[in-house]
Coordinates of C-alpha atoms in Angstrom, one line a residue:
M1 CA 0.0 0.0 0.0
I2 CA 2.9 2.4 0.8
S3 CA 4.4 2.1 -2.7
F4 CA 1.0 2.6 -4.3
V5 CA 0.3 5.8 -2.3
I6 CA 3.8 7.1 -3.0
A7 CA 3.3 6.4 -6.7
I8 CA 0.1 8.4 -6.9
A9 CA 1.8 11.3 -4.9
V10 CA 4.7 11.3 -7.3
L11 CA 2.4 11.6 -10.3
V12 CA 0.6 14.5 -8.8
I13 CA 3.9 16.2 -7.8
G14 CA 5.2 15.5 -11.3
Y15 CA 2.3 17.6 -12.8
Y16 CA 3.1 20.6 -10.7
T17 CA 6.9 20.4 -11.0
Y18 CA 8.0 18.6 -14.2
G19 CA 4.9 19.8 -16.0
K20 CA 5.8 23.4 -15.1
L21 CA 9.4 22.8 -16.4
V22 CA 8.1 21.4 -19.7
E23 CA 5.7 24.4 -20.0
N24 CA 8.6 26.8 -19.4
I25 CA 10.8 25.1 -22.0
F26 CA 8.0 25.3 -24.6
G27 CA 7.4 29.0 -23.8
I28 CA 3.7 29.7 -23.8
D29 CA 2.3 33.0 -25.2
T30 CA -0.9 33.8 -23.4
K31 CA -1.6 36.7 -25.8
R32 CA -1.3 34.6 -28.9
E33 CA -4.6 33.9 -30.7
T34 CA -5.3 30.2 -30.9
P35 CA -6.6 28.3 -33.9
A36 CA -10.0 27.9 -32.2
I37 CA -10.5 31.7 -32.4
R38 CA -8.5 32.6 -35.5
L39 CA -9.8 29.7 -37.7
R40 CA -13.2 29.2 -36.2
D41 CA -15.5 27.2 -38.5
D42 CA -17.9 25.8 -35.9
I43 CA -17.2 22.3 -37.2
D44 CA -13.7 21.3 -36.0
F45 CA -12.3 24.7 -35.0
M46 CA -14.5 25.9 -32.1
P47 CA -13.7 27.4 -28.7
L48 CA -14.9 25.2 -25.9
P49 CA -14.8 25.6 -22.0
A50 CA -11.5 24.3 -20.5
W51 CA -13.3 21.8 -18.2
R52 CA -15.1 20.3 -21.2
I53 CA -11.9 20.0 -23.3
F54 CA -10.2 18.4 -20.3
L55 CA -12.8 15.7 -20.1
I56 CA -13.0 15.1 -23.8
Q57 CA -9.2 14.9 -24.1
F58 CA -9.1 12.5 -21.1
L59 CA -11.7 10.2 -22.7
N60 CA -10.1 10.5 -26.1
I61 CA -6.7 9.3 -24.9
A62 CA -7.9 6.9 -22.3
G63 CA -10.4 4.6 -23.8
L64 CA -9.7 1.1 -22.4
G65 CA -6.0 1.7 -22.3
P66 CA -5.6 2.5 -18.5
I67 CA -8.0 -0.4 -17.7
F68 CA -7.1 -3.3 -20.0
G69 CA -3.5 -2.4 -20.4
A70 CA -3.0 -1.9 -16.7
I71 CA -4.7 -5.3 -15.9
A72 CA -2.4 -7.0 -18.4
G73 CA 0.6 -5.1 -17.2
A74 CA -0.2 -6.0 -13.6
M75 CA 0.5 -9.6 -14.5
F76 CA 4.2 -8.6 -14.5
G77 CA 3.9 -7.5 -10.8
P78 CA 4.7 -4.2 -9.1
A79 CA 7.2 -3.3 -11.8
A80 CA 4.1 -2.1 -13.6
F81 CA 3.8 0.7 -11.0
L82 CA 7.3 1.9 -11.8
W83 CA 6.6 2.1 -15.6
I84 CA 3.3 3.8 -15.1
V85 CA 4.8 6.6 -12.9
L86 CA 8.0 7.2 -14.8
G87 CA 6.4 6.6 -18.2
S88 CA 3.5 9.0 -17.5
I89 CA 5.7 11.9 -16.2
F90 CA 8.9 11.7 -18.3
A91 CA 7.5 10.3 -21.5
G92 CA 3.8 10.2 -21.9
A93 CA 2.9 13.7 -20.5
V94 CA 5.8 15.3 -22.3
H95 CA 4.8 13.6 -25.6
D96 CA 1.2 14.7 -25.2
Y97 CA 2.0 18.3 -24.2
F98 CA 4.3 19.0 -27.1
S99 CA 2.2 17.2 -29.7
G100 CA -0.8 19.3 -28.6
M101 CA 1.0 22.6 -28.2
L102 CA 2.9 22.2 -31.5
S103 CA -0.5 21.7 -33.1
V104 CA -1.8 24.8 -31.5
R105 CA 1.2 26.7 -32.8
H106 CA 0.7 25.3 -36.3
N107 CA -2.9 26.1 -36.9
G108 CA -4.3 22.9 -35.5
L109 CA -2.4 20.7 -37.9
S110 CA -2.5 16.9 -37.6
I111 CA 0.5 15.1 -36.2
S112 CA 1.7 13.8 -39.5
E113 CA 2.0 17.3 -40.9
I114 CA 3.9 18.5 -37.8
V115 CA 6.3 15.6 -38.2
G116 CA 6.9 16.8 -41.8
I117 CA 7.7 20.3 -40.6
Y118 CA 10.5 19.1 -38.3
L119 CA 11.6 15.7 -39.9
G120 CA 11.1 16.6 -43.5
P121 CA 8.7 15.7 -46.4
K122 CA 9.7 12.0 -46.7
M123 CA 8.9 11.3 -43.1
K124 CA 5.7 13.3 -43.5
H125 CA 4.5 11.0 -46.2
I126 CA 5.4 7.9 -44.2
M127 CA 3.6 9.3 -41.2
R128 CA 0.5 10.2 -43.2
F129 CA 0.1 6.6 -44.3
F130 CA 1.2 5.2 -40.9
T131 CA -1.2 7.3 -38.8
V132 CA -4.2 6.8 -41.0
I133 CA -3.7 3.1 -41.0
L134 CA -3.2 3.2 -37.2
L135 CA -6.4 5.2 -36.7
I136 CA -8.4 2.8 -38.9
F137 CA -7.0 -0.1 -36.8
V138 CA -8.1 1.7 -33.6
G139 CA -11.6 2.4 -35.1
T140 CA -11.9 -1.3 -36.2
V141 CA -10.7 -2.7 -32.8
F142 CA -13.1 -0.4 -31.0
L143 CA -15.9 -1.3 -33.3
M144 CA -15.7 -5.1 -32.8
G145 CA -14.6 -5.0 -29.1
P146 CA -17.5 -3.1 -27.7
A147 CA -20.0 -5.0 -29.9
K148 CA -18.8 -8.3 -28.5
I149 CA -18.9 -7.0 -24.9
I150 CA -22.5 -5.7 -25.4
D151 CA -23.5 -8.9 -27.1
G152 CA -22.2 -10.9 -24.1
M153 CA -23.8 -8.6 -21.5
T154 CA -27.2 -8.8 -23.2
G155 CA -27.0 -12.6 -23.4
N156 CA -26.7 -12.7 -27.2
M157 CA -30.2 -11.1 -27.4
W158 CA -29.4 -9.7 -30.8
N159 CA -27.0 -10.8 -33.5
L160 CA -23.4 -9.5 -33.0
W161 CA -23.6 -7.6 -36.3
V162 CA -26.6 -5.7 -35.2
W163 CA -24.5 -4.1 -32.4
V164 CA -21.7 -3.5 -34.9
G165 CA -24.2 -1.7 -37.1
I166 CA -25.5 0.5 -34.3
I167 CA -21.9 1.4 -33.2
L168 CA -20.9 2.1 -36.8
A169 CA -23.9 4.4 -37.2
Y170 CA -22.8 6.3 -34.1
Y171 CA -19.3 6.5 -35.4
I172 CA -20.5 8.0 -38.7
L173 CA -22.5 10.7 -36.9
S174 CA -19.8 11.7 -34.5
T175 CA -17.2 11.8 -37.3
L176 CA -19.4 14.1 -39.4
L177 CA -21.2 16.4 -37.0
P178 CA -19.7 19.5 -35.4
I179 CA -17.5 18.7 -32.4
D180 CA -19.8 20.4 -29.9
K181 CA -22.8 18.2 -30.8
M182 CA -22.3 14.5 -29.9
I183 CA -18.7 14.5 -28.7
G184 CA -19.0 17.8 -26.8
K185 CA -22.1 16.6 -25.0
L186 CA -21.5 12.9 -24.4
Y187 CA -17.8 12.8 -23.7
P188 CA -17.8 14.8 -20.4
V189 CA -20.5 12.5 -19.0
F190 CA -18.6 9.3 -19.9
G191 CA -15.3 10.9 -18.7
I192 CA -16.8 11.7 -15.3
A193 CA -18.2 8.1 -15.1
M194 CA -14.8 6.7 -15.8
L195 CA -13.2 8.9 -13.1
L196 CA -15.9 7.9 -10.6
M197 CA -15.3 4.3 -11.3
A198 CA -11.6 4.7 -10.6
L199 CA -12.3 6.7 -7.5
G200 CA -14.7 4.0 -6.3
L201 CA -11.9 1.4 -6.8
L202 CA -9.5 3.6 -4.9
I203 CA -11.8 3.9 -1.9
A204 CA -12.4 0.1 -2.0
L205 CA -8.6 -0.5 -2.0
F206 CA -8.1 1.8 1.0
F207 CA -11.0 0.6 3.1
G208 CA -11.4 -3.0 2.0
D209 CA -9.5 -6.0 3.0
Y210 CA -6.9 -5.8 0.2
Q211 CA -3.1 -6.1 0.3
I212 CA -1.5 -4.1 -2.5
P213 CA 2.0 -5.6 -3.1
E214 CA 5.0 -3.3 -2.4
L215 CA 7.5 -2.2 -4.9
T216 CA 10.7 -3.8 -3.4
P217 CA 13.9 -5.1 -5.0
A218 CA 12.5 -8.6 -4.5
N219 CA 9.3 -7.7 -6.3
L220 CA 11.0 -5.8 -9.1
R221 CA 11.0 -8.8 -11.4
N222 CA 9.0 -10.5 -14.1
M223 CA 6.1 -12.3 -12.2
T224 CA 4.3 -13.7 -15.2
T225 CA 3.9 -17.5 -15.5
D226 CA 6.4 -17.7 -18.3
P227 CA 9.0 -15.0 -18.0
K228 CA 11.1 -16.3 -21.0
A229 CA 8.1 -16.1 -23.3
T230 CA 7.0 -12.7 -22.1
P231 CA 10.2 -10.9 -21.0
L232 CA 9.6 -7.8 -18.9
F233 CA 11.6 -5.7 -21.4
P234 CA 10.2 -4.9 -23.9
I235 CA 6.7 -6.6 -23.4
L236 CA 5.6 -4.6 -20.3
F237 CA 6.4 -1.3 -22.1
V238 CA 4.1 -2.2 -25.0
T239 CA 1.4 -3.8 -22.9
I240 CA 0.9 -0.7 -20.7
A241 CA 0.7 1.9 -23.4
C242 CA -2.0 4.4 -22.7
G243 CA -1.3 4.3 -19.0
A244 CA 2.3 5.5 -19.7
I245 CA 2.9 6.7 -23.3
S246 CA 0.9 6.1 -26.4
G247 CA 1.2 7.4 -30.0
F248 CA -2.5 7.4 -30.3
H249 CA -2.6 10.4 -28.0
A250 CA -0.7 12.5 -30.6
T251 CA -3.4 11.8 -33.1
Q252 CA -6.0 13.0 -30.7
S253 CA -4.4 16.2 -29.3
P254 CA -4.9 18.2 -32.5
L255 CA -8.7 17.8 -32.0
M256 CA -8.5 19.7 -28.8
A257 CA -5.8 22.0 -30.1
R258 CA -8.5 23.3 -32.4
C259 CA -10.8 24.0 -29.5
M260 CA -8.5 25.6 -26.9
Q261 CA -8.9 29.3 -26.2
N262 CA -5.5 30.1 -24.6
E263 CA -2.1 28.6 -24.5
R264 CA -1.9 28.7 -20.7
L265 CA -4.5 25.8 -20.7
G266 CA -2.0 23.5 -22.5
R267 CA -0.5 22.1 -19.3
K268 CA -3.9 21.3 -17.8
I269 CA -5.4 19.8 -21.0
F270 CA -2.4 17.8 -22.4
F271 CA 0.0 17.2 -19.5
G272 CA -2.7 17.0 -17.0
T273 CA -4.9 14.4 -18.8
M274 CA -1.9 12.1 -19.2
I275 CA -1.1 12.3 -15.5
T276 CA -4.8 11.7 -14.7
E277 CA -4.7 8.6 -17.0
G278 CA -1.6 7.5 -15.2
V279 CA -3.4 7.6 -11.8
V280 CA -6.3 5.6 -13.3
A281 CA -3.9 3.0 -14.6
L282 CA -2.2 2.8 -11.2
I283 CA -5.6 2.1 -9.6
W284 CA -6.6 -0.6 -12.0
A285 CA -3.1 -2.2 -11.8
A286 CA -3.4 -2.3 -8.0
A287 CA -6.9 -3.6 -8.1
A288 CA -5.9 -6.4 -10.5
M289 CA -3.0 -7.4 -8.3
T290 CA -5.1 -7.5 -5.1
F291 CA -8.6 -8.7 -6.2
F292 CA -7.4 -12.1 -7.2
G293 CA -5.3 -12.5 -4.0
N294 CA -1.9 -11.6 -5.4
V295 CA 0.0 -11.4 -8.7
G296 CA 0.1 -15.2 -9.0
G297 CA -3.7 -15.4 -8.5
L298 CA -4.2 -12.8 -11.2
N299 CA -2.0 -14.7 -13.7
E300 CA -3.9 -18.0 -12.9
A301 CA -7.3 -16.3 -13.4
M302 CA -6.3 -14.6 -16.6
L303 CA -4.9 -17.9 -18.0
A304 CA -8.1 -19.7 -17.1
N305 CA -10.1 -17.0 -19.0
G306 CA -8.1 -16.7 -22.1
N307 CA -6.2 -13.6 -20.9
N308 CA -9.4 -11.7 -21.3
A309 CA -8.9 -8.3 -19.6
A310 CA -12.5 -7.4 -20.3
W311 CA -13.6 -10.3 -18.1
A312 CA -11.2 -9.3 -15.4
A313 CA -12.3 -5.7 -15.4
N314 CA -15.9 -6.7 -15.2
E315 CA -15.2 -9.1 -12.3
I316 CA -13.3 -6.4 -10.4
S317 CA -15.9 -3.7 -11.0
L318 CA -18.9 -5.8 -10.0
N319 CA -17.3 -7.3 -6.9
M320 CA -15.4 -4.3 -5.6
L321 CA -18.1 -1.7 -6.4
G322 CA -21.4 -3.7 -6.2
H323 CA -24.5 -2.7 -8.2
V324 CA -23.3 0.8 -8.8
G325 CA -20.0 -0.7 -10.1
G326 CA -22.0 -2.7 -12.6
I327 CA -23.5 0.5 -14.0
L328 CA -20.2 2.3 -14.0
A329 CA -18.5 -0.8 -15.6
L330 CA -21.1 -0.7 -18.4
L331 CA -20.4 2.9 -19.0
G332 CA -16.6 2.6 -18.7
I333 CA -15.9 -0.8 -20.3
V334 CA -18.4 -0.2 -23.1
A335 CA -18.4 3.6 -23.6
A336 CA -14.7 4.1 -23.3
P337 CA -13.7 2.1 -26.4
I338 CA -16.6 3.5 -28.4
T339 CA -15.5 7.1 -27.5
S340 CA -12.0 6.3 -28.7
G341 CA -13.2 4.7 -31.8
D342 CA -15.2 7.6 -33.0
T343 CA -12.5 10.1 -32.4
A344 CA -10.1 7.8 -34.2
F345 CA -12.2 8.1 -37.3
R346 CA -12.6 11.8 -36.8
S347 CA -8.8 12.2 -36.5
A348 CA -8.3 10.2 -39.7
R349 CA -10.8 12.5 -41.5
L350 CA -8.8 15.6 -40.3
I351 CA -5.5 14.1 -41.3
L352 CA -6.8 13.4 -44.8
S353 CA -8.3 16.8 -45.0
D354 CA -5.0 18.3 -44.1
I355 CA -3.3 16.2 -46.8
F356 CA -5.7 17.1 -49.6
K357 CA -6.3 20.7 -48.3
N358 CA -10.0 19.9 -48.3
D359 CA -12.2 22.4 -46.5
Q360 CA -14.4 20.5 -44.0
K361 CA -17.1 23.1 -43.5
K362 CA -19.3 21.5 -46.2
I363 CA -20.9 18.2 -45.2
K364 CA -20.2 16.7 -48.7
N365 CA -16.5 17.2 -48.2
R366 CA -16.6 15.4 -44.9
L367 CA -18.5 12.5 -46.6
Y368 CA -16.0 12.2 -49.4
I369 CA -13.3 11.5 -46.9
S370 CA -15.2 9.6 -44.3
V371 CA -17.1 7.0 -46.3
P372 CA -14.0 5.2 -47.6
L373 CA -12.6 5.1 -44.1
F374 CA -15.8 3.3 -42.8
I375 CA -15.8 0.9 -45.7
I376 CA -12.2 -0.1 -45.1
A377 CA -12.9 -0.5 -41.3
F378 CA -15.9 -2.7 -41.9
A379 CA -13.9 -4.9 -44.2
L380 CA -11.2 -5.3 -41.5
T381 CA -13.8 -6.6 -39.1
Q382 CA -13.6 -9.8 -41.0
I383 CA -10.0 -10.3 -39.9
D384 CA -9.2 -12.0 -36.6
F385 CA -9.5 -9.4 -33.8
G386 CA -6.4 -10.6 -32.0
I387 CA -4.2 -10.1 -35.1
I388 CA -5.3 -6.5 -35.5
W389 CA -4.8 -5.8 -31.8
R390 CA -1.3 -7.1 -31.7
Y391 CA -0.1 -5.1 -34.6
F392 CA -1.9 -2.0 -33.2
A393 CA 0.0 -2.3 -30.0
W394 CA 3.4 -2.2 -31.6
S395 CA 2.3 0.5 -34.2
N396 CA 1.0 2.6 -31.4
Q397 CA 4.3 2.7 -29.5
T398 CA 6.2 3.2 -32.8
L399 CA 4.2 6.3 -33.5
A400 CA 4.9 7.6 -30.0
T401 CA 8.6 7.1 -30.7
V402 CA 8.5 9.0 -34.0
V403 CA 6.6 11.9 -32.3
L404 CA 9.3 12.0 -29.5
W405 CA 12.0 12.3 -32.2
T406 CA 10.0 15.0 -33.9
I407 CA 9.7 17.0 -30.6
T408 CA 13.5 16.5 -30.0
A409 CA 14.2 18.0 -33.5
Y410 CA 11.9 21.0 -32.7
L411 CA 13.8 21.6 -29.4
I412 CA 17.2 21.3 -31.1
Y413 CA 16.1 23.8 -33.8
E414 CA 14.8 26.2 -31.2
Q415 CA 18.0 25.7 -29.0
K416 CA 15.9 24.5 -26.1
M417 CA 16.5 21.6 -23.6
F418 CA 16.1 18.8 -26.0
W419 CA 17.3 16.1 -23.6
I420 CA 13.8 16.0 -22.0
T421 CA 12.5 14.1 -25.1
L422 CA 15.8 12.7 -26.4
I423 CA 16.1 10.3 -23.4
P424 CA 12.6 8.9 -23.7
A425 CA 13.0 8.8 -27.5
L426 CA 16.1 6.6 -27.2
F427 CA 14.3 4.4 -24.6
M428 CA 11.2 3.9 -26.7
T429 CA 13.3 3.2 -29.8
M430 CA 14.9 0.4 -28.0
V431 CA 11.5 -0.8 -26.8
C432 CA 9.9 -0.9 -30.3
T433 CA 12.9 -2.3 -32.2
T434 CA 13.4 -5.1 -29.6
Y435 CA 9.7 -5.8 -29.4
I436 CA 9.3 -6.4 -33.2
L437 CA 12.4 -8.7 -33.1
I438 CA 11.1 -10.7 -30.2
A439 CA 7.3 -10.8 -30.5
P440 CA 5.2 -13.5 -32.0
E441 CA 3.9 -11.1 -34.6
G442 CA 7.4 -10.0 -35.4
F443 CA 10.6 -12.0 -36.1
Q444 CA 10.4 -14.3 -33.0
L445 CA 14.2 -14.1 -32.4
D446 CA 15.9 -15.5 -29.3
N447 CA 15.7 -13.0 -26.4
D448 CA 19.5 -12.3 -26.3
L449 CA 19.7 -11.9 -30.1
A450 CA 16.7 -9.5 -30.1
Y451 CA 18.3 -7.4 -27.4
M452 CA 21.5 -7.1 -29.4
G453 CA 19.6 -6.3 -32.5
G454 CA 17.4 -3.7 -30.8
G455 CA 20.5 -2.0 -29.4
I456 CA 22.2 -1.9 -32.8
L457 CA 19.1 -0.6 -34.5
T458 CA 18.6 2.1 -31.8
L459 CA 22.2 3.2 -32.3
I460 CA 21.8 3.4 -36.1
I461 CA 18.5 5.4 -35.8
S462 CA 20.0 7.7 -33.2
L463 CA 23.1 8.5 -35.4
L464 CA 20.9 9.0 -38.5
F465 CA 18.6 11.4 -36.6
W466 CA 21.5 13.3 -35.2
Y467 CA 23.1 13.8 -38.6
Y468 CA 19.8 14.8 -40.1
A469 CA 19.0 17.2 -37.2
V470 CA 22.4 18.9 -37.4
Q471 CA 21.9 19.5 -41.1
R472 CA 18.4 20.7 -40.9
K473 CA 19.2 23.0 -38.0
K474 CA 21.3 25.0 -40.4
V475 CA 18.2 25.4 -42.7
F476 CA 16.0 26.5 -39.8
A477 CA 18.6 29.0 -38.7
Q478 CA 18.6 30.6 -42.1
L479 CA 14.8 30.8 -42.2
M480 CA 14.7 32.5 -38.8

């Protein structure tokens, strides 16, 4: 319990200290007119109250990440606490803040366009393709996932595809309508429900008969049933993504960058929501480690139920929170992925509109871009869900890595403290390269060989980046 309380305290302190440092390094301009005001179109660019933006951004970036990812990560033991805290403060929140604020500074541009500004046109084209594919993956995953959950909760009352159709209809509306209609009204309600569910679990952990394992040297190890098959590094750092760092967040931040009324709100909206998500992830990880008796009990229960995090989340909610928990679980476990799926499609629409310079004020222009996205997503529902999810997990962290390198380039060009993103960029590069070499969906190399290969690839990528950044810095210096 002591380690858990300290972990939450460190996250909160991190917001007020490291968050302030990051804000100072960026250099906010409170008198600068934001895109929400300067480019207002009442569709995507629209000033919204700060509290509403906070809740929308929180639900955008959270989804089921801090629930399912935290439960799966808890199978590794208390080491998960360490990654959630350090990842959230020094990687995830920094990643989210700069990706959001650079979008604010560049007229609400999507992340692929921002990458192009700082890493060049070739990388921009790669990122355009990569992010759109990733967002379609997210939309597809969060189309089938909630449909299966609802179908199970209702005792297969209707055919699965009926639920898929209902969710898809909602996605179409939320993608096409102005942001203050469905998203602006529903998201704050679901965001509050998700926070209340986490708060309820926190109270249950404090006042119930639960023993949260401590983070000690003896516990700082891989506690899964087969450590060789699931090595702590890099598997844990991909398993817990949204609760520590996630590239998906960088695709969502521009949505709120187009609604923010003043740059001083950036730390609260971008840095603050990531820290909040980290707290939620900590609570769920702690609940998973204690509800089933201990970490070993969690692993046994997950193995017996096909490693189904949705089942575990439902069991934890119903038993720790009672009937109220059942309602909140329904809202959280069903609404959370749906509200990530719809903004995934909306983000994809905005990225494509940026690429083709297509004005989105007219509904027909939004339809031209959106319809093909939904057709592709529906076609992908025919592919095994597990395959899509596994590739999404790696793609998600790879995107976060590219964004960290982009921010590092920006800081180098601006002669600012670039080490705050260089260190996490190096770490995440090692995570992603090692993961694809070692994972079942990758090259399935021996662990030692994968570590060696990951180290070599990280070194090569770092040297190439440094050479490119030094050359491009000269060009930026001439333009300034």
